[in-house]
CSV table of C-alpha atoms in Angstrom, one decimal:
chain,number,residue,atom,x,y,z
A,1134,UNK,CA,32.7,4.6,18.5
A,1135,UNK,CA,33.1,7.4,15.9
A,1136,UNK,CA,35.3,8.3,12.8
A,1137,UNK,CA,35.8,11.9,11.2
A,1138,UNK,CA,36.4,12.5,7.3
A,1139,UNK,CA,38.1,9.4,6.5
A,1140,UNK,CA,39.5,9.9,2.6
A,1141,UNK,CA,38.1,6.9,0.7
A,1142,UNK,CA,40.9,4.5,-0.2
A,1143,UNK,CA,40.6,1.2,-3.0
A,1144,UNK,CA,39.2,-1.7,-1.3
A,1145,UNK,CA,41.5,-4.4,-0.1
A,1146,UNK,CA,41.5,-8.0,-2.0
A,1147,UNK,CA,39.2,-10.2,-0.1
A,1148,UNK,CA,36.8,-12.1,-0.4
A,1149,UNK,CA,33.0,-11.0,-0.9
A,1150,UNK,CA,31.6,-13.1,1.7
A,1151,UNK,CA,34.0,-11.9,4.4
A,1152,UNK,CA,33.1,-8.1,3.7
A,1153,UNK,CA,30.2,-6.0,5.5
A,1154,UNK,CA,28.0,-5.0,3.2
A,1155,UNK,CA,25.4,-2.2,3.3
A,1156,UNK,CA,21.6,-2.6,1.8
A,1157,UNK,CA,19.8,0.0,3.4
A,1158,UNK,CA,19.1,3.3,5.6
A,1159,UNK,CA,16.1,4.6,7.5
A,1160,UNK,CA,15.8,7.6,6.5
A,1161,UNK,CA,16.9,7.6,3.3
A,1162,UNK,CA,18.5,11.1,3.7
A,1163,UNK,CA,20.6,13.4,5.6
A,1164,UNK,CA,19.7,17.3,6.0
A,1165,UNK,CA,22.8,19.7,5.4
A,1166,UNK,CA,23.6,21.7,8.3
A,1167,UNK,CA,22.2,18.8,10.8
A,1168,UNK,CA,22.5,16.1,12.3
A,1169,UNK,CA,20.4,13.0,11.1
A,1170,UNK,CA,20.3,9.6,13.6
A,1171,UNK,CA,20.4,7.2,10.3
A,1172,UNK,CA,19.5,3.0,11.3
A,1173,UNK,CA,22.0,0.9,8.6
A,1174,UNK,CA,21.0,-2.7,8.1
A,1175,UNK,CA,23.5,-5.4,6.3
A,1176,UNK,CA,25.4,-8.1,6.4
A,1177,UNK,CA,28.1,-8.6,9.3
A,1178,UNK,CA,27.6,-4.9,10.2
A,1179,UNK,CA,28.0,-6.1,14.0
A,1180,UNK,CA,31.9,-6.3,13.1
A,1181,UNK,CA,32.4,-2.8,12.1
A,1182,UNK,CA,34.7,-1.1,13.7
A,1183,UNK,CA,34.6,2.6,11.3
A,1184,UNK,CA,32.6,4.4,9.4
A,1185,UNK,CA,34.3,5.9,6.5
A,1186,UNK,CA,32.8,8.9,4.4
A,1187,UNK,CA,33.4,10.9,1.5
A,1188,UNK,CA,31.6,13.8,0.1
A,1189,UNK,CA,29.7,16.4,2.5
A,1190,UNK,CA,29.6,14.9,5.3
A,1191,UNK,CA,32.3,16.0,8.5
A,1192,UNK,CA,31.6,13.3,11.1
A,1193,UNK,CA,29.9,10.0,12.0
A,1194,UNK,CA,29.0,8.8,15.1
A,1195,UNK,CA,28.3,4.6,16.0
A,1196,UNK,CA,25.8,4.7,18.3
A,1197,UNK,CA,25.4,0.9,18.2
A,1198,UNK,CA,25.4,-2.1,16.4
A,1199,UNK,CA,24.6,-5.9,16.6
A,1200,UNK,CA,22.1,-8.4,15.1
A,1201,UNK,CA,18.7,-7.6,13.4
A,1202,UNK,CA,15.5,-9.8,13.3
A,1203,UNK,CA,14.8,-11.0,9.7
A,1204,UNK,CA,11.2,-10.1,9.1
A,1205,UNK,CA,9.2,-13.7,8.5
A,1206,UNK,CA,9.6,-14.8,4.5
A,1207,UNK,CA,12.2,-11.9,3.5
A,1208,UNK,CA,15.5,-12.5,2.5
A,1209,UNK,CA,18.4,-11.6,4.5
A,1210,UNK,CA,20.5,-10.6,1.6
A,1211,UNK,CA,17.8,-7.8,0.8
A,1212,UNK,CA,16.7,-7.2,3.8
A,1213,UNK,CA,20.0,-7.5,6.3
A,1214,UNK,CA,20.5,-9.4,9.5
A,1215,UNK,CA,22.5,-7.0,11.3
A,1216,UNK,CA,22.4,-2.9,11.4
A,1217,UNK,CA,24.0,0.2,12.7
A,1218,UNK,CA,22.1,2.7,14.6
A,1219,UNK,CA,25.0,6.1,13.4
A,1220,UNK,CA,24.4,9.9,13.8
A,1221,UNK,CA,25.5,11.5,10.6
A,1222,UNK,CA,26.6,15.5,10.6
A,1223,UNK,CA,26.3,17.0,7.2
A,1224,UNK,CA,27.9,20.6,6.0
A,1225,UNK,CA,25.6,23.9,6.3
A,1226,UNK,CA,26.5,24.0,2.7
A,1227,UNK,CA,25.7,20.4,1.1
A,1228,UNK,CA,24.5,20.4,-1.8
A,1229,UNK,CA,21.6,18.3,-2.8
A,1230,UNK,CA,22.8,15.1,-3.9
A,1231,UNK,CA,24.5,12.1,-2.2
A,1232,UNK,CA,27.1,11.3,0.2
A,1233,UNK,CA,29.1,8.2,0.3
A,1234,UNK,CA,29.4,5.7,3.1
A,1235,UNK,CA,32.0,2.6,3.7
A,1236,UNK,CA,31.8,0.1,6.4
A,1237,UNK,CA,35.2,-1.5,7.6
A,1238,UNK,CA,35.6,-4.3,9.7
A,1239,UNK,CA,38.9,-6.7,10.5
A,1240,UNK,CA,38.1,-8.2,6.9
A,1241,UNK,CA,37.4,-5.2,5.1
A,1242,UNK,CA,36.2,-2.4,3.4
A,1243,UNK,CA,32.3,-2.7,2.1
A,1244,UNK,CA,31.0,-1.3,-1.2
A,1245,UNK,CA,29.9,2.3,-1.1
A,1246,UNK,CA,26.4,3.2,0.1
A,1247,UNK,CA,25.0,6.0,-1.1
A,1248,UNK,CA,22.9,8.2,1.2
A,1249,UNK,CA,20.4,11.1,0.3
A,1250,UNK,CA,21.3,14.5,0.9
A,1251,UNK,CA,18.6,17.0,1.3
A,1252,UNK,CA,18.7,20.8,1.6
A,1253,UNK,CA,15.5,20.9,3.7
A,1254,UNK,CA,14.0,18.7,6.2
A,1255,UNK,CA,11.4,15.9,4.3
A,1256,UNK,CA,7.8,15.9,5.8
A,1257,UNK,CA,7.5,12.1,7.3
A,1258,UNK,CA,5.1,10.2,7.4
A,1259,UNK,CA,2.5,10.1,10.4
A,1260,UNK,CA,0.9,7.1,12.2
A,1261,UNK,CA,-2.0,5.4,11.8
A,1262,UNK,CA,-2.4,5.8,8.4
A,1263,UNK,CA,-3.6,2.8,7.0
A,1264,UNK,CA,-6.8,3.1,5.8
A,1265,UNK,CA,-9.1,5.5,4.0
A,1266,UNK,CA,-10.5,6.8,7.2
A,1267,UNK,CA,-7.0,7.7,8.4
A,1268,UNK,CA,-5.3,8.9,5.6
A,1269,UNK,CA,-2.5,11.6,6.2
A,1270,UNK,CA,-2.9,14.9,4.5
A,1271,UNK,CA,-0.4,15.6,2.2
A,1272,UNK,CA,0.2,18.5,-0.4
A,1273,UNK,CA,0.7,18.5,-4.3
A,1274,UNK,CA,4.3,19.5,-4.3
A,1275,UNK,CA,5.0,16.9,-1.3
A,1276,UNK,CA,7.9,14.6,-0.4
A,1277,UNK,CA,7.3,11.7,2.1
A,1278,UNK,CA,9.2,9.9,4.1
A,1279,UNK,CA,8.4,6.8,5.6
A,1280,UNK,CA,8.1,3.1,6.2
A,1281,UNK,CA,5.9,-0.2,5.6
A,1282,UNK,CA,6.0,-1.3,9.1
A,1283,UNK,CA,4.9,-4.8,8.7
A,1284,UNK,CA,3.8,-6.9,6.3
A,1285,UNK,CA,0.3,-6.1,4.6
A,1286,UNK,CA,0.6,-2.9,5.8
A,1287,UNK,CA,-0.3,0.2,4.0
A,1288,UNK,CA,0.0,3.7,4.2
A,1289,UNK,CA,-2.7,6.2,2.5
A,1290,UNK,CA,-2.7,10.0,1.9
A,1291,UNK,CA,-5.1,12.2,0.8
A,1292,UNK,CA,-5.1,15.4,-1.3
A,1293,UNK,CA,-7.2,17.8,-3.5
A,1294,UNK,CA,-6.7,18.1,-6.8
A,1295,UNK,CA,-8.4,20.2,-10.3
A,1296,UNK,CA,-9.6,18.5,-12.9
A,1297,UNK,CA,-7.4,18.4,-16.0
A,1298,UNK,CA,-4.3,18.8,-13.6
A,1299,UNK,CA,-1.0,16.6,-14.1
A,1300,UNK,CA,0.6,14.9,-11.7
A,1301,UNK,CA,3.1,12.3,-11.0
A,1302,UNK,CA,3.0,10.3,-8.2
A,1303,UNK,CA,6.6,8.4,-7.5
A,1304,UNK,CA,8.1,6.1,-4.6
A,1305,UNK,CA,11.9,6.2,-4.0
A,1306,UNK,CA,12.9,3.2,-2.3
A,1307,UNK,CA,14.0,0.0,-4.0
A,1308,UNK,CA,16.2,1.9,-6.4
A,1309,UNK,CA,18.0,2.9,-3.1
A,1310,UNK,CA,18.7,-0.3,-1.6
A,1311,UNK,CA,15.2,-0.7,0.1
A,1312,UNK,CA,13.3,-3.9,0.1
A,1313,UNK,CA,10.1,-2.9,-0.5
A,1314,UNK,CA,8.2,-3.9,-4.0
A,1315,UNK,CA,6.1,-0.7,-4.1
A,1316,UNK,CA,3.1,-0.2,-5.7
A,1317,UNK,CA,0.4,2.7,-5.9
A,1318,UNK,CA,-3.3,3.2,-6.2
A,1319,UNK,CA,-5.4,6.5,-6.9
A,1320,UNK,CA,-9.0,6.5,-6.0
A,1321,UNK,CA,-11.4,9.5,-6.0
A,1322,UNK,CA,-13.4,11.2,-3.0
A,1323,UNK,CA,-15.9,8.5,-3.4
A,1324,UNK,CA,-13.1,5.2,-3.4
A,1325,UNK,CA,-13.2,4.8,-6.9
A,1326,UNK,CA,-10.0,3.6,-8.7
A,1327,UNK,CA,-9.2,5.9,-11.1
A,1328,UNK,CA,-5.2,4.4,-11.8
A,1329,UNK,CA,-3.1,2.0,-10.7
A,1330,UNK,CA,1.0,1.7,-11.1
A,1331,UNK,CA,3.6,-0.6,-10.3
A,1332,UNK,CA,7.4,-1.0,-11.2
A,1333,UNK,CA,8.9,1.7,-13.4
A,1334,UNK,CA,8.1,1.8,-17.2
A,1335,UNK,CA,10.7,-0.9,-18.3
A,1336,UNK,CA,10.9,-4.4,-19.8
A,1337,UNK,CA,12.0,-7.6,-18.9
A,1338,UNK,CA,14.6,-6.6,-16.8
A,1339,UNK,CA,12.6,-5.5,-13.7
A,1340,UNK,CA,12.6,-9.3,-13.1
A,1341,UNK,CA,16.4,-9.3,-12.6
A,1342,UNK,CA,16.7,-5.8,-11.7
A,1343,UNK,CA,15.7,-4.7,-7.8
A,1344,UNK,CA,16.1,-1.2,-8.7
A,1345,UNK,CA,13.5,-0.7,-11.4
A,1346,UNK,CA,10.6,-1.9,-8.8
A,1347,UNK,CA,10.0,1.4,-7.7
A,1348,UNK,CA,6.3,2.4,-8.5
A,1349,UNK,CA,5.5,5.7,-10.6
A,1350,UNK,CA,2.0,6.9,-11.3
A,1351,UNK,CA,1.3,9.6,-14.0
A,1352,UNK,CA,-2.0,10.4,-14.3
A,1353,UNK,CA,-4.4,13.5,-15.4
A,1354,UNK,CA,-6.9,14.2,-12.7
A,1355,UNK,CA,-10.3,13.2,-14.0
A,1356,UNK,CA,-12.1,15.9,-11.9
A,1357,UNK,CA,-12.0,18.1,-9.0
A,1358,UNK,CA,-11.8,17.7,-5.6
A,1359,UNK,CA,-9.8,15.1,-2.5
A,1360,UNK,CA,-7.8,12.0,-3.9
A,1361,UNK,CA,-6.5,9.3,-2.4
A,1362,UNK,CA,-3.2,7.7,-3.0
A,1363,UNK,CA,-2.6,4.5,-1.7
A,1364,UNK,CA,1.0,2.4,-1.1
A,1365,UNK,CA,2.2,-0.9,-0.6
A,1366,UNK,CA,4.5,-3.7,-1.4
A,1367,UNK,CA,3.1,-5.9,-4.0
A,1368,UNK,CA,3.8,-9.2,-2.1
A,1369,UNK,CA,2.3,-8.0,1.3
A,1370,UNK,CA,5.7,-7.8,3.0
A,1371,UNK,CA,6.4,-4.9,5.3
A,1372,UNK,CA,9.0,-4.6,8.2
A,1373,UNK,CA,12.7,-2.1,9.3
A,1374,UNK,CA,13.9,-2.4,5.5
A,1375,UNK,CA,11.1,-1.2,3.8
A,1376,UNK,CA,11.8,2.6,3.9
A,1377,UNK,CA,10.7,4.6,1.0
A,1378,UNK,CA,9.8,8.2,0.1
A,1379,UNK,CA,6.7,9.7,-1.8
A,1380,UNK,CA,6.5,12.3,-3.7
A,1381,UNK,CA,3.2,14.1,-5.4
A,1382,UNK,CA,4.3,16.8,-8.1
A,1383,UNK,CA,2.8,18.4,-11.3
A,1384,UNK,CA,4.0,16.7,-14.2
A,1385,UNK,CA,6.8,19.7,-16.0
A,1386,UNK,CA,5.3,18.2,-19.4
């Protein structure tokens, strides 16, 4: 099934618990000028019939839909029991940003997901990775794309670095409707842990607010020479809704 440029109308009045509801993509972005084969998970996603978008993109394509396995001690509500498998065609001329997204099924509209939009293709992460020995090369200036596979997996990356330089290490996921709980670790050449980060600099709230447990690391490199960065979800869990994206810049400060 497939829908063009549908404009974005108010939602009808019905209940929540009848509505589809969409908690996450893999990738977490679209390229302008391509087309991007985006996997959707939810709730009652295997009942939608269109897909509805507003912004800059011109078409969507349903490729399939039905149920979707639950990784073992996640939570369906974050991590969604049913998904969409969509090809997305974005505008040579999208802008960096967002596009919007709506579900609709015989009960309804869902709430509006918000997908990436990306000028230029992100560099993804590459396989195995997961381990010191096979960490992925990455450059300062990088963005990342990828996934915790499975639980206690982790994903490590390696680059060199001048002392006195600094950088800020970030993970983009949670705060975009991922499940993963990231958190980062920086050791030297030599596997020593120079810093560690977890949820963003907050209070509190991270305890009631999903969004805030995205991990950012800002650190001053201690000397010269290879790094390694290392990610995973703070309770071990890994699986399909655990997409996220890295990114490794100099701190503008």
């Amino acid at each position: 099934m497939g829908g063009l440029l549908t404009p974005v109308v108010p939602a009808q009045d019905k209940k929540p618990d009848n509505l589809p509801q969409l908690l996450n993509a893999t990738p977490l972005g679209a390229v302008a000028g391509q087309t991007t084969k985006v996997v959707l998970r939810g709730k009652r996603l295997d009942e939608v019939k269109e897909l509805q978008l507003n912004g800059q993109a011109t078409a969507v394509k349903i490729l399939s839909k039905g149920k979707a396995a639950v990784p073992q001690k996640q939570d369906a509500n974050r991590a969604g029991d049913t998904q969409l498998e969509v090809e997305l065609s974005l505008t040579p001329d999208a802008k960096p940003g967002e596009c919007e997204l709506i579900a609709v099924s015989e009960s309804g509209r869902s709430m509006v997901f918000k997908l990436l939009v990306d000028a230029q293709p992100v560099a993804t992460e590459k396989e195995p990775n997961d381990g010191f020995a096979q960490a992925q090369s990455i450059e300062i200036g990088a963005t990342i794309e990828g996934t915790l596979h499975q639980p206690q997996n982790v994903d490590v990356f390696r680059f060199d670095g001048q002392a006195g330089e600094k950088l800020v290490c970030e993970v983009i996921a949670a705060r975009r409707g991922s499940a993963l709980d990231a958190t980062l670790t920086l050791f030297d050449s030599r596997r020593r842990l120079i810093d560690t980060a977890d949820d963003l600099p907050s209070d509190a709230a991270i305890r009631d607010d999903w969004s805030l447990r995205d991990a950012r690391l800002e650190i001053t490199l201690p000397s010269s020479g290879a790094f390694l960065l290392v990610l995973q979800d703070a309770n071990d869990l890994g699986g399909p809704a655990h997409p996220y994206r890295l990114r490794v810049v100099r701190a503008t400060k």
